[in-house]
Short mmCIF file of C-alpha atoms in Angstrom, two decimals:
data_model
loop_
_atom_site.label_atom_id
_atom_site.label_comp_id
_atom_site.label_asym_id
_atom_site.label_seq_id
_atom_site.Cartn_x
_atom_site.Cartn_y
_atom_site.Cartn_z
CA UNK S 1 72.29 -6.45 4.03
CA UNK S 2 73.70 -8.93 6.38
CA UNK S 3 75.18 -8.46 9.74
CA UNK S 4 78.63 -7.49 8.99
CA UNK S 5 76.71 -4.59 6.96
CA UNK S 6 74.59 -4.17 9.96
CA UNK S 7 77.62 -3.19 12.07
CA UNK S 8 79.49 -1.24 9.53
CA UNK S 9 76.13 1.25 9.31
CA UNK S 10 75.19 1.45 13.45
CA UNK S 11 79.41 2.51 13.58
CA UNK S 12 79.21 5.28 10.91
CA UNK S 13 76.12 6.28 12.19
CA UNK S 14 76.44 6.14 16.01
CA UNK S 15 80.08 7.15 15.50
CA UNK S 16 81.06 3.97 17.25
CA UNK S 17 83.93 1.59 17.11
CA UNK S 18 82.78 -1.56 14.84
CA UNK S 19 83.69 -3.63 17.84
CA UNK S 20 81.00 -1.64 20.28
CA UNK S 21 78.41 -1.50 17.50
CA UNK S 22 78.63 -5.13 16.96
CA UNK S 23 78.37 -5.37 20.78
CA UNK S 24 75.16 -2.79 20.94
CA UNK S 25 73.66 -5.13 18.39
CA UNK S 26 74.08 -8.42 19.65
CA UNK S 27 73.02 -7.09 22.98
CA UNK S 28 69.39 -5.67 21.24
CA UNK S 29 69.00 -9.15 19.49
CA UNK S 30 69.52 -10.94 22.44
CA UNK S 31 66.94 -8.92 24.59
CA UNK S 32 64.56 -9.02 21.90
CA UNK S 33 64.72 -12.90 21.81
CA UNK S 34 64.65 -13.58 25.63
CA UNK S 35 61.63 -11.03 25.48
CA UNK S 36 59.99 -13.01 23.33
CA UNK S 37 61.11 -16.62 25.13
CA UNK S 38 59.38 -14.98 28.58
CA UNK S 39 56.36 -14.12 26.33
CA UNK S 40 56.57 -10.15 25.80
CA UNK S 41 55.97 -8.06 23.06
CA UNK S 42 58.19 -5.38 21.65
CA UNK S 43 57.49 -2.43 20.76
CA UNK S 44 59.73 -0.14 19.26
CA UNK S 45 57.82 3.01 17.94
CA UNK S 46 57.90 3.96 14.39
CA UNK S 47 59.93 0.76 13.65
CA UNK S 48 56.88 -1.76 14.64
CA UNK S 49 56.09 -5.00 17.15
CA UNK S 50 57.80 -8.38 17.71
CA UNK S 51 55.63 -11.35 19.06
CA UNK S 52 54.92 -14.46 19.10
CA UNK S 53 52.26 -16.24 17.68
CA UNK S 54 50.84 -19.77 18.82
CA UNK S 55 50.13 -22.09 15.74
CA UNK S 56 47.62 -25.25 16.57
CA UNK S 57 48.69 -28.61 16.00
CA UNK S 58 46.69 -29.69 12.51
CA UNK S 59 46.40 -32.13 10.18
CA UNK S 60 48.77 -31.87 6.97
CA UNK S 61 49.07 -33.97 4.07
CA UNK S 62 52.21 -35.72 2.51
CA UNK S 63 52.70 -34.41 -1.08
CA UNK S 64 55.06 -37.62 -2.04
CA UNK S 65 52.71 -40.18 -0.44
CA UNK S 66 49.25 -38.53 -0.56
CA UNK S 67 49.31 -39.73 3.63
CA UNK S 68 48.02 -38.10 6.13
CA UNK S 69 50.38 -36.44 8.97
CA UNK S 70 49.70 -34.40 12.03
CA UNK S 71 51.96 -31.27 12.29
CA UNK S 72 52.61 -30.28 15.95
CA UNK S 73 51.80 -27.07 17.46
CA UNK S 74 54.29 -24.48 17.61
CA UNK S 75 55.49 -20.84 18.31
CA UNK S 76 56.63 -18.56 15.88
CA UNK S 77 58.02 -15.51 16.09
CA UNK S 78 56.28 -12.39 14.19
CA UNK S 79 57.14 -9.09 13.24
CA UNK S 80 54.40 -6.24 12.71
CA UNK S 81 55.68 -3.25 10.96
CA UNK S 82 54.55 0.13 12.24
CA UNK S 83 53.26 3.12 10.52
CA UNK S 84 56.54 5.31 10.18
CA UNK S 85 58.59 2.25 8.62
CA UNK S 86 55.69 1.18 6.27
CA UNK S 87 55.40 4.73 5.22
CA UNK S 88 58.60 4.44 4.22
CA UNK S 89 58.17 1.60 2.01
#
């Protein structure tokens, strides 16, 4: 399902225009992200957690050359599904 999809669904289900359903969920991505940018976790019950995780700066190896390289520490984001939505699986 892509975004378009996305939209289509939240409308028919919310009983919204496509045009306010595509605003509702650009407006939940975009809180979810600076959440995450300032640090926070969120939590959205029954659905599960977005965070970030730190990943150390380590040593890697070239698979062309065979040389050593350092990778540099980063943030990722992470998703953590909760109990109702893994149920569901």
């Amino acid at each position: 399902m892509n975004k378009t999809e996305l939209v289509e669904k939240i409308a028919a289900g919310a009983g919204l225009s496509k045009v306010d359903a595509k605003k509702a969920l650009d407006a939940t991505i975009d809180a979810i992200k600076q959440a995450l940018i300032d640090g926070e976790k969120v939590a959205l019950v029954g659905f599960g957690t977005f965070s970030v995780n730190e990943r150390p700066a380590r040593e890697g190896i070239n698979p062309a050359t065979k040389e050593k390289i350092q990778i540099a520490a980063k943030k990722v984001a992470k998703f953590k599904a909760g109990a109702e939505l893994a149920d569901a699986l």
